[in-house]
Short mmCIF file of the N, C-alpha and C atoms (twelve columns), coordinates in Angstrom:
data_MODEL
# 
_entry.id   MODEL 
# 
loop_
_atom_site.group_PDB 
_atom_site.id 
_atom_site.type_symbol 
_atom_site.label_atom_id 
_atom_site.label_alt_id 
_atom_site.label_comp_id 
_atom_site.label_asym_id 
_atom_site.label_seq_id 
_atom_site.Cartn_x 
_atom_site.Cartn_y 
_atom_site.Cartn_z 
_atom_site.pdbx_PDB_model_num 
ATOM 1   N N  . UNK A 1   97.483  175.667 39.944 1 
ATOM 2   C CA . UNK A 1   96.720  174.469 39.676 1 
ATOM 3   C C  . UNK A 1   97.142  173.322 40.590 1 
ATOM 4   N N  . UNK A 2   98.528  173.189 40.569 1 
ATOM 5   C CA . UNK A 2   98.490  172.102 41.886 1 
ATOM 6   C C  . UNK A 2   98.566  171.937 43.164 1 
ATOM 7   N N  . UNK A 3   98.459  173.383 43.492 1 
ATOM 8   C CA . UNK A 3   97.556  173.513 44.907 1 
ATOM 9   C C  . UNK A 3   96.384  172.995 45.009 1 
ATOM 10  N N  . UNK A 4   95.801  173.682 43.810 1 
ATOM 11  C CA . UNK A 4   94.074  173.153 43.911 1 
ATOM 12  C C  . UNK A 4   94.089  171.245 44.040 1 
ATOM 13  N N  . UNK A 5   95.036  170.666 43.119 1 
ATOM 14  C CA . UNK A 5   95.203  169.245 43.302 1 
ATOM 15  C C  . UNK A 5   95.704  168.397 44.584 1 
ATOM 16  N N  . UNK A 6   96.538  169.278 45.200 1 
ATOM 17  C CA . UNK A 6   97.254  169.168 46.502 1 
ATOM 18  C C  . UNK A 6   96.250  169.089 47.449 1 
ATOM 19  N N  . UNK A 7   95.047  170.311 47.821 1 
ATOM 20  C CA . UNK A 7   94.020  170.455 48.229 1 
ATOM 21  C C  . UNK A 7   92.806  169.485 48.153 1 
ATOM 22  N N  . UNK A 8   93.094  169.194 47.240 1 
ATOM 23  C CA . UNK A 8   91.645  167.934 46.788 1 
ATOM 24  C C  . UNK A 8   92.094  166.729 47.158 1 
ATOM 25  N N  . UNK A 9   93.224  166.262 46.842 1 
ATOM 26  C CA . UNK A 9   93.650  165.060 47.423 1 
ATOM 27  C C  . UNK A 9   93.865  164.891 48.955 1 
ATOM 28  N N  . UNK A 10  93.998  165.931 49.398 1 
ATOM 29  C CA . UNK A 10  94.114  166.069 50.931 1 
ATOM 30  C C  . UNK A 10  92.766  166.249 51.648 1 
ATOM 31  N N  . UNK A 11  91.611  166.698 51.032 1 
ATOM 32  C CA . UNK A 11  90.280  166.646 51.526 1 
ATOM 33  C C  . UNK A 11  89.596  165.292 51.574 1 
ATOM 34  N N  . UNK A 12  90.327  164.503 50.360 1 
ATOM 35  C CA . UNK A 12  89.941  163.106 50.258 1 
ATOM 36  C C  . UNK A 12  90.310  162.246 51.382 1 
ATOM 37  N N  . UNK A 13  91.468  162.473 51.682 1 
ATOM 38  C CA . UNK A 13  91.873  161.387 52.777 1 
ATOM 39  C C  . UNK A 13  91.888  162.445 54.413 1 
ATOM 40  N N  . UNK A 14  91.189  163.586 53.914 1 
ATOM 41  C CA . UNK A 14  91.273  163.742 56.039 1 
ATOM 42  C C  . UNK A 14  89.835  163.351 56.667 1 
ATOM 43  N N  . UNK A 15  90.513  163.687 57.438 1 
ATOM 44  C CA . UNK A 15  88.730  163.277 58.226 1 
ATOM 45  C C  . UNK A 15  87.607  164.563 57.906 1 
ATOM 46  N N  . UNK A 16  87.918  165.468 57.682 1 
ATOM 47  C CA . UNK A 16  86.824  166.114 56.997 1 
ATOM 48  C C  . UNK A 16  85.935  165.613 55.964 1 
ATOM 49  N N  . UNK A 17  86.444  164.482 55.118 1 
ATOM 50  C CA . UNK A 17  85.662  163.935 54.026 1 
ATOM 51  C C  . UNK A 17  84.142  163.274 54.487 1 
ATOM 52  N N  . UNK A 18  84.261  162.737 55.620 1 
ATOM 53  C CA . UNK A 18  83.113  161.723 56.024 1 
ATOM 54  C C  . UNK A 18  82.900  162.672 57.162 1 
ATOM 55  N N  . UNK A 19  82.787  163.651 57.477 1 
ATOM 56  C CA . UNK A 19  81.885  164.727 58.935 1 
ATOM 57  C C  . UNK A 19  80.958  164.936 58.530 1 
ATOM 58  N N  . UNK A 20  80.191  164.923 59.832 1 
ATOM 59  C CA . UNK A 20  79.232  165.941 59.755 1 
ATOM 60  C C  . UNK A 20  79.314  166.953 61.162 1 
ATOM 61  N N  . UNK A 21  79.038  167.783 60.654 1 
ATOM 62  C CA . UNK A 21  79.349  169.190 61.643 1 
ATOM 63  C C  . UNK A 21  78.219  169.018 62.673 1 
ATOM 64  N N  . UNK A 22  78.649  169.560 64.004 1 
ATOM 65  C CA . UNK A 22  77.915  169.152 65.041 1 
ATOM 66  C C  . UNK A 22  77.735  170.845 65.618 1 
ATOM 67  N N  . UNK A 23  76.490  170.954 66.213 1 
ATOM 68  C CA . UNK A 23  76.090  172.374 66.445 1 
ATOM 69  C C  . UNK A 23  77.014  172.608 67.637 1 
ATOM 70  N N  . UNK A 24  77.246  173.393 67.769 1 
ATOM 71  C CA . UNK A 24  78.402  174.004 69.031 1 
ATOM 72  C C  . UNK A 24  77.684  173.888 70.476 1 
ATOM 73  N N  . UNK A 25  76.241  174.181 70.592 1 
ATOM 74  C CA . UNK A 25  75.695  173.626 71.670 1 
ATOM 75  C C  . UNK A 25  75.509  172.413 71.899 1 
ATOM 76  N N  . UNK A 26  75.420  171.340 70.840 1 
ATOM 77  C CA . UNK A 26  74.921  170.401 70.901 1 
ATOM 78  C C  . UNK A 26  76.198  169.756 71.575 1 
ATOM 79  N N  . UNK A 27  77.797  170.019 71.266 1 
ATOM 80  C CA . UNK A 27  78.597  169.734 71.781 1 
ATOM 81  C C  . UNK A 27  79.065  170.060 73.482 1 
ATOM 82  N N  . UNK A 28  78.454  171.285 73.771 1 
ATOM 83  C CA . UNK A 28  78.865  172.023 74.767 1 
ATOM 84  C C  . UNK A 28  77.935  170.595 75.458 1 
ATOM 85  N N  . UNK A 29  76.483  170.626 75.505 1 
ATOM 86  C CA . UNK A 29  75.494  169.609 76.196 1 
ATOM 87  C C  . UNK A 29  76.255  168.412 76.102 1 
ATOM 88  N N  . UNK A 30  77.189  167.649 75.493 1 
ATOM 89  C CA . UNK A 30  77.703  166.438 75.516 1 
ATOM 90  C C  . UNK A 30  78.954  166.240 76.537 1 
ATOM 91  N N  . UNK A 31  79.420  167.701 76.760 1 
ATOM 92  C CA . UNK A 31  80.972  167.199 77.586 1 
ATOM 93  C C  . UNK A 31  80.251  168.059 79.029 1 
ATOM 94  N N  . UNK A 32  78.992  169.033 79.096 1 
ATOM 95  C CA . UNK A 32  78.959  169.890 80.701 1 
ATOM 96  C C  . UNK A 32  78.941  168.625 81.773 1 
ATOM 97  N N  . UNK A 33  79.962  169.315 82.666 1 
ATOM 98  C CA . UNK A 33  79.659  168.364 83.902 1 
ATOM 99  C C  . UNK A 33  80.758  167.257 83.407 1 
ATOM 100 N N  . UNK A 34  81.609  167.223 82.665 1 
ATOM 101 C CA . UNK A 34  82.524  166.286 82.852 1 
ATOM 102 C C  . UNK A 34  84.130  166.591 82.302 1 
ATOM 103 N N  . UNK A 35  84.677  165.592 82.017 1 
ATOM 104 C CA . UNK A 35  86.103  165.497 82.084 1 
ATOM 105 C C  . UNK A 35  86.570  165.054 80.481 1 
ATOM 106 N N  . UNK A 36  87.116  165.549 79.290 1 
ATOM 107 C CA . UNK A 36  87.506  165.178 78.066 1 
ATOM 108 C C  . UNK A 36  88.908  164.629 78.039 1 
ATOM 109 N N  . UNK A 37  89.177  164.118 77.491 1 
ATOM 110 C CA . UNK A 37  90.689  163.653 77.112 1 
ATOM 111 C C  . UNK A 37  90.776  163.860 75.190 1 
ATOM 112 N N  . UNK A 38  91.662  165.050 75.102 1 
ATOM 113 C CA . UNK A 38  91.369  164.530 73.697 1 
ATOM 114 C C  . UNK A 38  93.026  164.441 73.367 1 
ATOM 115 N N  . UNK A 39  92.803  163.800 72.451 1 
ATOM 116 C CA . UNK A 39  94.205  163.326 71.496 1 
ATOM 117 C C  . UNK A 39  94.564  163.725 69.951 1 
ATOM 118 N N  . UNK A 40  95.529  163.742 69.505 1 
ATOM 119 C CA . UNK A 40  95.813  164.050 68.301 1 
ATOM 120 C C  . UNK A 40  95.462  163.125 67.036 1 
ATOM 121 N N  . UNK A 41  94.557  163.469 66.093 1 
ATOM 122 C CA . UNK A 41  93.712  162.996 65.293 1 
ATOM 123 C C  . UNK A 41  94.215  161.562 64.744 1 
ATOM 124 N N  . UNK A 42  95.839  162.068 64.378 1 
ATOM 125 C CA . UNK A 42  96.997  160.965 63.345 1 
ATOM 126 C C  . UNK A 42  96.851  160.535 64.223 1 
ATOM 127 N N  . UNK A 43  97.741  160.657 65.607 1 
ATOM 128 C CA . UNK A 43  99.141  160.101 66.231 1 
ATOM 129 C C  . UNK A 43  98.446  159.404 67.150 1 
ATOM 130 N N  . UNK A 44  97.008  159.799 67.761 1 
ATOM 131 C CA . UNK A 44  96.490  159.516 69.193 1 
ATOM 132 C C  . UNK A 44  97.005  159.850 70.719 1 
ATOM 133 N N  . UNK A 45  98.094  160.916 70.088 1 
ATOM 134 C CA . UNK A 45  99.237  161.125 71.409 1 
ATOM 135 C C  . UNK A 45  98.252  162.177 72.097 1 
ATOM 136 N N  . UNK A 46  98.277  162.091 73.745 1 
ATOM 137 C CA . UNK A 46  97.227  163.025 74.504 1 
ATOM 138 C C  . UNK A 46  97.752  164.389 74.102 1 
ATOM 139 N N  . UNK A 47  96.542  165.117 73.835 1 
ATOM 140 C CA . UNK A 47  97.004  166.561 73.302 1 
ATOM 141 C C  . UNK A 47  96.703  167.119 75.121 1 
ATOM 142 N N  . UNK A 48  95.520  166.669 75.711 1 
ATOM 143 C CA . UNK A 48  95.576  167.457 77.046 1 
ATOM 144 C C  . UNK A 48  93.893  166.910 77.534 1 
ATOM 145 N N  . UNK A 49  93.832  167.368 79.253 1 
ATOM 146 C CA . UNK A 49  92.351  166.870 79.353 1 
ATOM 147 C C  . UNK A 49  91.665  168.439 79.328 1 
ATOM 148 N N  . UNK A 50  90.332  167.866 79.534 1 
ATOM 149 C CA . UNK A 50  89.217  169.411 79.694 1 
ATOM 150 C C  . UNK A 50  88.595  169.153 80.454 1 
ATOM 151 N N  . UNK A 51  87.968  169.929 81.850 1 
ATOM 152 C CA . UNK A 51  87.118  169.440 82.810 1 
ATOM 153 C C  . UNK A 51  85.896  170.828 82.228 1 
ATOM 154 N N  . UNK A 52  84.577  170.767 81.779 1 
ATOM 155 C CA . UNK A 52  83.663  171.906 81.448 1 
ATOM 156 C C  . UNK A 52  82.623  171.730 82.812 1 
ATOM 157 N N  . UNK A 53  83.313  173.090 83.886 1 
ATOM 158 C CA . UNK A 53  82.547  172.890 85.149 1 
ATOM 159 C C  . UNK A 53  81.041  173.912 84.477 1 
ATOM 160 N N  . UNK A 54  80.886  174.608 83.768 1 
ATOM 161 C CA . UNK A 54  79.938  175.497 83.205 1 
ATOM 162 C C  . UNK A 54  80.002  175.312 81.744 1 
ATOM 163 N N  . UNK A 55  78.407  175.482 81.286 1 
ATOM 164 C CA . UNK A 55  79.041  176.279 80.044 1 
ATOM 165 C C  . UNK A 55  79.725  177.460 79.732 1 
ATOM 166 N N  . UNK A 56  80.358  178.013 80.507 1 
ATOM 167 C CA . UNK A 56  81.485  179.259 80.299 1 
ATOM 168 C C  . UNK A 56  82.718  178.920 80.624 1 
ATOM 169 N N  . UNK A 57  82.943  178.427 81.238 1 
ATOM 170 C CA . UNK A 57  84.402  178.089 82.503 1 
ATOM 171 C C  . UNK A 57  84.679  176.612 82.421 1 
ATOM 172 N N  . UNK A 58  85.771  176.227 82.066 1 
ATOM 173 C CA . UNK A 58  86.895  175.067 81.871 1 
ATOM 174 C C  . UNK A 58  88.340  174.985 82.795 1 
ATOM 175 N N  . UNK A 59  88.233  174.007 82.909 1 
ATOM 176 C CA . UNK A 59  89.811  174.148 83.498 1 
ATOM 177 C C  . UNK A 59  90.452  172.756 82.324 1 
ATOM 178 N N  . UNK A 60  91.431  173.496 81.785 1 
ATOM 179 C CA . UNK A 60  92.305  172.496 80.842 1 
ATOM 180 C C  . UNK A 60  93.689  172.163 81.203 1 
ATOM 181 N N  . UNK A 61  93.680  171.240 81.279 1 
ATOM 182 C CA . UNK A 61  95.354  170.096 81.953 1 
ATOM 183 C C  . UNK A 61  96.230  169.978 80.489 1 
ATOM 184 N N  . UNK A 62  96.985  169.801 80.976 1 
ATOM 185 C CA . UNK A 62  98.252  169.472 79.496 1 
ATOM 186 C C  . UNK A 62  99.260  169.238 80.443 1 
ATOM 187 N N  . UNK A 63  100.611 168.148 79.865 1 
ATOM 188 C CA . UNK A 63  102.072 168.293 80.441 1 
ATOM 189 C C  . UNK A 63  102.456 170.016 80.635 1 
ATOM 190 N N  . UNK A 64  102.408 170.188 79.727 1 
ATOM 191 C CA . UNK A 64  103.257 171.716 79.450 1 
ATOM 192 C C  . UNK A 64  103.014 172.725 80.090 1 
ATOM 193 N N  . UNK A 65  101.919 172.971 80.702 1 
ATOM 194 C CA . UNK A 65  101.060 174.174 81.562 1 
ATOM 195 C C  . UNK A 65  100.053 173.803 82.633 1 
ATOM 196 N N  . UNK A 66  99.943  172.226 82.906 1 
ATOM 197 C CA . UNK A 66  99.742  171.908 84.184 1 
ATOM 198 C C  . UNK A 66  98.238  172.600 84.186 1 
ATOM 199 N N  . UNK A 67  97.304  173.087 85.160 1 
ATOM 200 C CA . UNK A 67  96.142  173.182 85.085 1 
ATOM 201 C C  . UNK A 67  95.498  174.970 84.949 1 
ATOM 202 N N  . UNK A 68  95.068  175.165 83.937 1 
ATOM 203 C CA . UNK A 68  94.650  176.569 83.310 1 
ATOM 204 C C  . UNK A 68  93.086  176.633 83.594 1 
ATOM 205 N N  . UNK A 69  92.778  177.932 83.802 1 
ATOM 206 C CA . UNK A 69  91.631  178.027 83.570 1 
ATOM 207 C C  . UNK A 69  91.055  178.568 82.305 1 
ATOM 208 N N  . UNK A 70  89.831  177.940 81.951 1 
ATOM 209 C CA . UNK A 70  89.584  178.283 80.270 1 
ATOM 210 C C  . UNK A 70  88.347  178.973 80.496 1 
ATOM 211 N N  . UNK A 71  87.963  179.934 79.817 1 
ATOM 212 C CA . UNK A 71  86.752  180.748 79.276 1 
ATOM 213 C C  . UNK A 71  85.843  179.993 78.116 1 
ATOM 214 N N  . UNK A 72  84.910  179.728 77.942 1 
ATOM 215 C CA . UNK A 72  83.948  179.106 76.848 1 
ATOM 216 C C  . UNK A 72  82.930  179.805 76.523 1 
ATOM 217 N N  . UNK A 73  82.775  180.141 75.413 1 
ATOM 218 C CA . UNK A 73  81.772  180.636 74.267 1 
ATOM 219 C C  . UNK A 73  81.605  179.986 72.826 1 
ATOM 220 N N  . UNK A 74  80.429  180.393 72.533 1 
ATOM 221 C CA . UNK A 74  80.464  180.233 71.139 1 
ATOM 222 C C  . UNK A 74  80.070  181.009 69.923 1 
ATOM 223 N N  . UNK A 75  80.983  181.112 68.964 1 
ATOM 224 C CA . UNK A 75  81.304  182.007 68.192 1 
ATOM 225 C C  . UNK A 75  80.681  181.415 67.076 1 
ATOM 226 N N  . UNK A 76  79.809  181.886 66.360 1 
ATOM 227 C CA . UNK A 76  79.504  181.714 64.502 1 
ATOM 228 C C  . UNK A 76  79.526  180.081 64.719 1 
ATOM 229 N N  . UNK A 77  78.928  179.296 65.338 1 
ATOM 230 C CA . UNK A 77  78.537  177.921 65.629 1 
ATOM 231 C C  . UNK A 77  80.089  177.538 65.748 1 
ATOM 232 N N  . UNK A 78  81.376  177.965 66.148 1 
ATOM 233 C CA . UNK A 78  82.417  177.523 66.150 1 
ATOM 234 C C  . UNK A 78  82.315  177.261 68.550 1 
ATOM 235 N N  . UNK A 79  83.136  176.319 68.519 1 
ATOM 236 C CA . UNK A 79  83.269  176.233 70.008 1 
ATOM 237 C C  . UNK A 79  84.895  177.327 70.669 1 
ATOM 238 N N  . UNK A 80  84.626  177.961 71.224 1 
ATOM 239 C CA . UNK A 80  85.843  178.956 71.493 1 
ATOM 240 C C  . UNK A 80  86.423  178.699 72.927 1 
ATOM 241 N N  . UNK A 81  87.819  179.128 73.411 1 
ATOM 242 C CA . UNK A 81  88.399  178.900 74.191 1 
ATOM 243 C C  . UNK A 81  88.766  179.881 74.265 1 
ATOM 244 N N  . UNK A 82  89.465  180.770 75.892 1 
ATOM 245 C CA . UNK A 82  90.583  181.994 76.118 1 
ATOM 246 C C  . UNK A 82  90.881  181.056 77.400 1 
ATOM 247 N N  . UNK A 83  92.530  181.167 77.361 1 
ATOM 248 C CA . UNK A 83  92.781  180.618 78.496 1 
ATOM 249 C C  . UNK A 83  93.845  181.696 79.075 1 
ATOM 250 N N  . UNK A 84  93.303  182.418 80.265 1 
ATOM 251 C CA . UNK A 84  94.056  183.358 81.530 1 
ATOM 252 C C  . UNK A 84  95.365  183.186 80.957 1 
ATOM 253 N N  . UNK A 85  96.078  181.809 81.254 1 
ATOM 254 C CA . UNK A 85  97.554  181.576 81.280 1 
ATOM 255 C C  . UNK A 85  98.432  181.102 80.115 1 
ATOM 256 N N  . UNK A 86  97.435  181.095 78.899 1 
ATOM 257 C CA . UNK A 86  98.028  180.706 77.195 1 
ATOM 258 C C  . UNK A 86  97.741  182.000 76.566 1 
ATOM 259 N N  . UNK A 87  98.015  182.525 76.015 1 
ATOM 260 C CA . UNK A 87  98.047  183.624 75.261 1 
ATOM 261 C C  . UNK A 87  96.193  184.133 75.175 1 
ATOM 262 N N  . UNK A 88  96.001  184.727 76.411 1 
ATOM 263 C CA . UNK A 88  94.766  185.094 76.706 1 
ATOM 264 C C  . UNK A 88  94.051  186.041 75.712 1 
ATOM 265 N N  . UNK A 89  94.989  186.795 74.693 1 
ATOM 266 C CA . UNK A 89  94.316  187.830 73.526 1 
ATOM 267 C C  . UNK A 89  94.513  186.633 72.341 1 
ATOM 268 N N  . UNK A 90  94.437  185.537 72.730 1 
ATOM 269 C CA . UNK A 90  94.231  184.756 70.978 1 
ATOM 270 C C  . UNK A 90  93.477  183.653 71.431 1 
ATOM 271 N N  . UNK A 91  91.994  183.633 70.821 1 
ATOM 272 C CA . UNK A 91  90.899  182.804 71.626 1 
ATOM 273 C C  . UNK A 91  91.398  181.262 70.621 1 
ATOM 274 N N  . UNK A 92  91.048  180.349 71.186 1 
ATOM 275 C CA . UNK A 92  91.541  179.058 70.497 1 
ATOM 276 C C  . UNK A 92  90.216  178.457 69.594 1 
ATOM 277 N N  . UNK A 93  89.358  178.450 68.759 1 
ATOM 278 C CA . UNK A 93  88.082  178.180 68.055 1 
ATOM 279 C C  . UNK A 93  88.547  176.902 67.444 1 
ATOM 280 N N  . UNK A 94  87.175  176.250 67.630 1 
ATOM 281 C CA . UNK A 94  87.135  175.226 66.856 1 
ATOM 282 C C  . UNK A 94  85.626  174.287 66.058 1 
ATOM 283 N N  . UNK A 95  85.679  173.911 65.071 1 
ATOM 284 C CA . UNK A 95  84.393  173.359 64.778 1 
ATOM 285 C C  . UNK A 95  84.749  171.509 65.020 1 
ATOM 286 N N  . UNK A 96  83.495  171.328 66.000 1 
ATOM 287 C CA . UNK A 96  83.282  170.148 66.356 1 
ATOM 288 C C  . UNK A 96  82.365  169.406 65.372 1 
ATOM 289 N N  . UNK A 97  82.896  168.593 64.881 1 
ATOM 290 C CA . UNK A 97  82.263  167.132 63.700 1 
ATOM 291 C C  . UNK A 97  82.422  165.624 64.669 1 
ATOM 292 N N  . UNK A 98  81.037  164.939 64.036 1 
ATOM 293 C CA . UNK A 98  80.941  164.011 64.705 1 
ATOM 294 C C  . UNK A 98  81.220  162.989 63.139 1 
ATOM 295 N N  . UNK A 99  82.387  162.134 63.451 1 
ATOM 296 C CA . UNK A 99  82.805  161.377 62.540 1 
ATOM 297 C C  . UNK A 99  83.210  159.799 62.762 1 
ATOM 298 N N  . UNK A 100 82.428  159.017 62.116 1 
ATOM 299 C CA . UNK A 100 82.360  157.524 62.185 1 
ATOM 300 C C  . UNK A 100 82.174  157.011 64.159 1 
ATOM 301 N N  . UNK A 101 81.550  157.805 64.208 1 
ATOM 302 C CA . UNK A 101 80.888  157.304 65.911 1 
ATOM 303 C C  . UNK A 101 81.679  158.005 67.091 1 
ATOM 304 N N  . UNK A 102 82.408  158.930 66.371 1 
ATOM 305 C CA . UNK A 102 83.381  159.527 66.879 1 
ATOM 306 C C  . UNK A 102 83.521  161.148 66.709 1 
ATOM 307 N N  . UNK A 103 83.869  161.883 68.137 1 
ATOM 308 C CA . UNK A 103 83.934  163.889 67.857 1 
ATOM 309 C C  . UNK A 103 85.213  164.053 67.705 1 
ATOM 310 N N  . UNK A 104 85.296  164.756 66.487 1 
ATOM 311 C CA . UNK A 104 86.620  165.166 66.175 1 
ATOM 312 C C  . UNK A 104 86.522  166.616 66.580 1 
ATOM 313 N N  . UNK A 105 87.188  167.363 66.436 1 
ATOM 314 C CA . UNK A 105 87.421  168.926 65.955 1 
ATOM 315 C C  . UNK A 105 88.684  169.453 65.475 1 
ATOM 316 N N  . UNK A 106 88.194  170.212 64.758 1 
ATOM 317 C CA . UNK A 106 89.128  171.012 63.532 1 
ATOM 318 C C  . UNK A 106 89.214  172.276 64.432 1 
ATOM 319 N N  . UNK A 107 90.547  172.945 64.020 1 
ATOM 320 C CA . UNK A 107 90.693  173.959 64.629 1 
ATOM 321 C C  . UNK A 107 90.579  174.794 63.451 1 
ATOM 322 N N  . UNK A 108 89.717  176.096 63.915 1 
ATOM 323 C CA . UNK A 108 90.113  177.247 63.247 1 
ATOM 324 C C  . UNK A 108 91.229  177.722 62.216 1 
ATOM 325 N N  . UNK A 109 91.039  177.760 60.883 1 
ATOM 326 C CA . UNK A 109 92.137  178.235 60.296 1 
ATOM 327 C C  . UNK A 109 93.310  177.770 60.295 1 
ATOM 328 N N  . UNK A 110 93.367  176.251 60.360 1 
ATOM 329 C CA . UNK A 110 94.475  175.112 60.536 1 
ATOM 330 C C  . UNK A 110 93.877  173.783 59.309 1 
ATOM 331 N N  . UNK A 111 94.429  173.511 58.378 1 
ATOM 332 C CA . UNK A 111 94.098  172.813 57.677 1 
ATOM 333 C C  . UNK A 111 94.922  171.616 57.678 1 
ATOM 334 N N  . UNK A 112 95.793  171.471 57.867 1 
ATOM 335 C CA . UNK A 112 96.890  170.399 57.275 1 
ATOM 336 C C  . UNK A 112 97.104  169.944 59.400 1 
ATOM 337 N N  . UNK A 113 96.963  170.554 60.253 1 
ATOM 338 C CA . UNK A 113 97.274  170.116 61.514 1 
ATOM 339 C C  . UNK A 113 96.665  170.304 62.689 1 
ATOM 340 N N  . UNK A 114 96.556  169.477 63.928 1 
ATOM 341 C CA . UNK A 114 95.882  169.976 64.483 1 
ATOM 342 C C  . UNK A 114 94.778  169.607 65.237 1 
ATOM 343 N N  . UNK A 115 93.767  168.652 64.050 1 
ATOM 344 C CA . UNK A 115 92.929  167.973 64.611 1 
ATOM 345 C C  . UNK A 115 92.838  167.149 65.327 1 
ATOM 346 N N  . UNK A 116 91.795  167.378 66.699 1 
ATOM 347 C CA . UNK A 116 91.947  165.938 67.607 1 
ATOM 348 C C  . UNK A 116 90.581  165.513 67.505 1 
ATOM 349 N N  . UNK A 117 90.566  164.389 68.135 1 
ATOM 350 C CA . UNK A 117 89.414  163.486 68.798 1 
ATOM 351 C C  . UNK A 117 89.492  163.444 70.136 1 
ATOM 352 N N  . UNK A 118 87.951  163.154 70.448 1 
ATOM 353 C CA . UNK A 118 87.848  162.268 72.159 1 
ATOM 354 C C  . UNK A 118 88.244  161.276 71.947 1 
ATOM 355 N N  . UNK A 119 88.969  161.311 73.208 1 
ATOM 356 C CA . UNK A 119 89.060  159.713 73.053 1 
ATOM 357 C C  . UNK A 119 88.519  159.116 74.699 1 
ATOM 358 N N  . UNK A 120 88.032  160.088 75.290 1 
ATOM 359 C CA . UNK A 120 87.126  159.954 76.426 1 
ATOM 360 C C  . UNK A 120 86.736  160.062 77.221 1 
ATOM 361 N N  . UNK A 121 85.349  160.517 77.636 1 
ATOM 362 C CA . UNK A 121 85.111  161.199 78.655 1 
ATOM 363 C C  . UNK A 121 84.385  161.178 79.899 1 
ATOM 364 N N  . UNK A 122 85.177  161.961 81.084 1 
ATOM 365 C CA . UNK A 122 84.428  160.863 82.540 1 
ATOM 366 C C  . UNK A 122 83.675  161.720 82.845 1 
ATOM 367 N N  . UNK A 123 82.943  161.302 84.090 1 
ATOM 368 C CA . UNK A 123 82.500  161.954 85.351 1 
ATOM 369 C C  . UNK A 123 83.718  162.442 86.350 1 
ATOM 370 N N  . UNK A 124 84.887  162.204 86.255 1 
ATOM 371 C CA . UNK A 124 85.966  162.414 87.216 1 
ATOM 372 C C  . UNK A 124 86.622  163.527 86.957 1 
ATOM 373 N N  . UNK A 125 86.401  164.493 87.931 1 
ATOM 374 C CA . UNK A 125 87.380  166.012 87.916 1 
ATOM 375 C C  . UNK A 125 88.772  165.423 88.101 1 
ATOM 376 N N  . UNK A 126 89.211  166.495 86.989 1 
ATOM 377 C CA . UNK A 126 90.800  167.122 86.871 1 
ATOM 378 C C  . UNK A 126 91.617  166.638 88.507 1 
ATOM 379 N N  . UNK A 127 92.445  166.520 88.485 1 
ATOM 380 C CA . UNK A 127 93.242  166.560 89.270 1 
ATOM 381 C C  . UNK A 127 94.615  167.517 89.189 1 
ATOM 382 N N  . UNK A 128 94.211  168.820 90.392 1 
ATOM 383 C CA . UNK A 128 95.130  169.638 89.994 1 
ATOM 384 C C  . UNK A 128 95.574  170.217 91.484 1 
ATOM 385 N N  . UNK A 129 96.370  170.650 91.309 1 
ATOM 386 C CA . UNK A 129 96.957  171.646 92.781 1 
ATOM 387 C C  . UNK A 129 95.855  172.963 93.354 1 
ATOM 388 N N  . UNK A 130 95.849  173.364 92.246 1 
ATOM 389 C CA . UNK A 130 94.687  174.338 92.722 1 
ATOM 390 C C  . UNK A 130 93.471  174.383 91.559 1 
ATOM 391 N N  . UNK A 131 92.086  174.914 91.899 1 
ATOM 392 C CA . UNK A 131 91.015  174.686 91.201 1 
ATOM 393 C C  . UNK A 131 90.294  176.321 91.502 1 
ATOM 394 N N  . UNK A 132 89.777  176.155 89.782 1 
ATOM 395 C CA . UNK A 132 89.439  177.843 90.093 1 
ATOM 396 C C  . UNK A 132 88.021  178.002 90.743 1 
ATOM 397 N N  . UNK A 133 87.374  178.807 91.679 1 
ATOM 398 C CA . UNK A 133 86.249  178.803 92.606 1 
ATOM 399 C C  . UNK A 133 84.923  179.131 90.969 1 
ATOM 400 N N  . UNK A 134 83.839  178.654 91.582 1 
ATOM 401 C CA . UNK A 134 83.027  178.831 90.368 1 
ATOM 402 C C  . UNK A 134 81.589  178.956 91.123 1 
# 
């Protein structure tokens, strides 16, 4: 029982309470052709950028792994990721919500952590050492 209470009080105050779920294409059409920055939902600390040169093909920046190339699909209206150089057999999914004027996304099967926001997005490619041919 006080899981279920634990659970309810925690749906109340995340940002899931006030979403509305955004179609996975409708998201893909909002970032093609440009550059994301997203950040961590709480903290606002940069989680990493996204450059979506296709709808299939990404190249994603972070401190930690410097510039990856990402795979894009979409799964059961969820937005999906495989990245070559992050654990390429565990695709990264996520459902994109557009909340108080703002895109969040929830990750897959992560409840309590995790979620980021844009916090904004250019016309300006990645800046990286090398860039994958497309």
């Amino acid at each position: 029982m006080w899981r279920v209470a634990v659970l309810a009080a925690w749906a109340m105050a995340s940002p899931a309470s006030a979403q509305t779920l955004m179609p996975a294409e409708a998201f893909i059409d909002l970032v093609l052709g440009k550059t994301v920055s997203f950040v961590h939902f709480n903290s606002g600390r940069l989680v990493g950028e996204e450059q979506f040169i296709s709808r299939d093909q990404t190249i994603w920046k972070t401190p930690e792994y410097g510039c990856v190339t990402g795979q894009l699909y979409v799964d059961r209206g969820r937005v999906c990721f495989v990245y070559e150089d992050i654990q390429p057999e565990r695709p990264a999914c996520w459902w994109p919500y557009e909340y108080d004027g703002e895109v969040i996304l929830r990750p897959v099967g992560e409840f309590m952590r995790g979620v980021q926001r844009i916090r904004g997005i250019s016309e300006d490619p990645l800046t990286c050492e090398t860039l994958p041919m497309s």
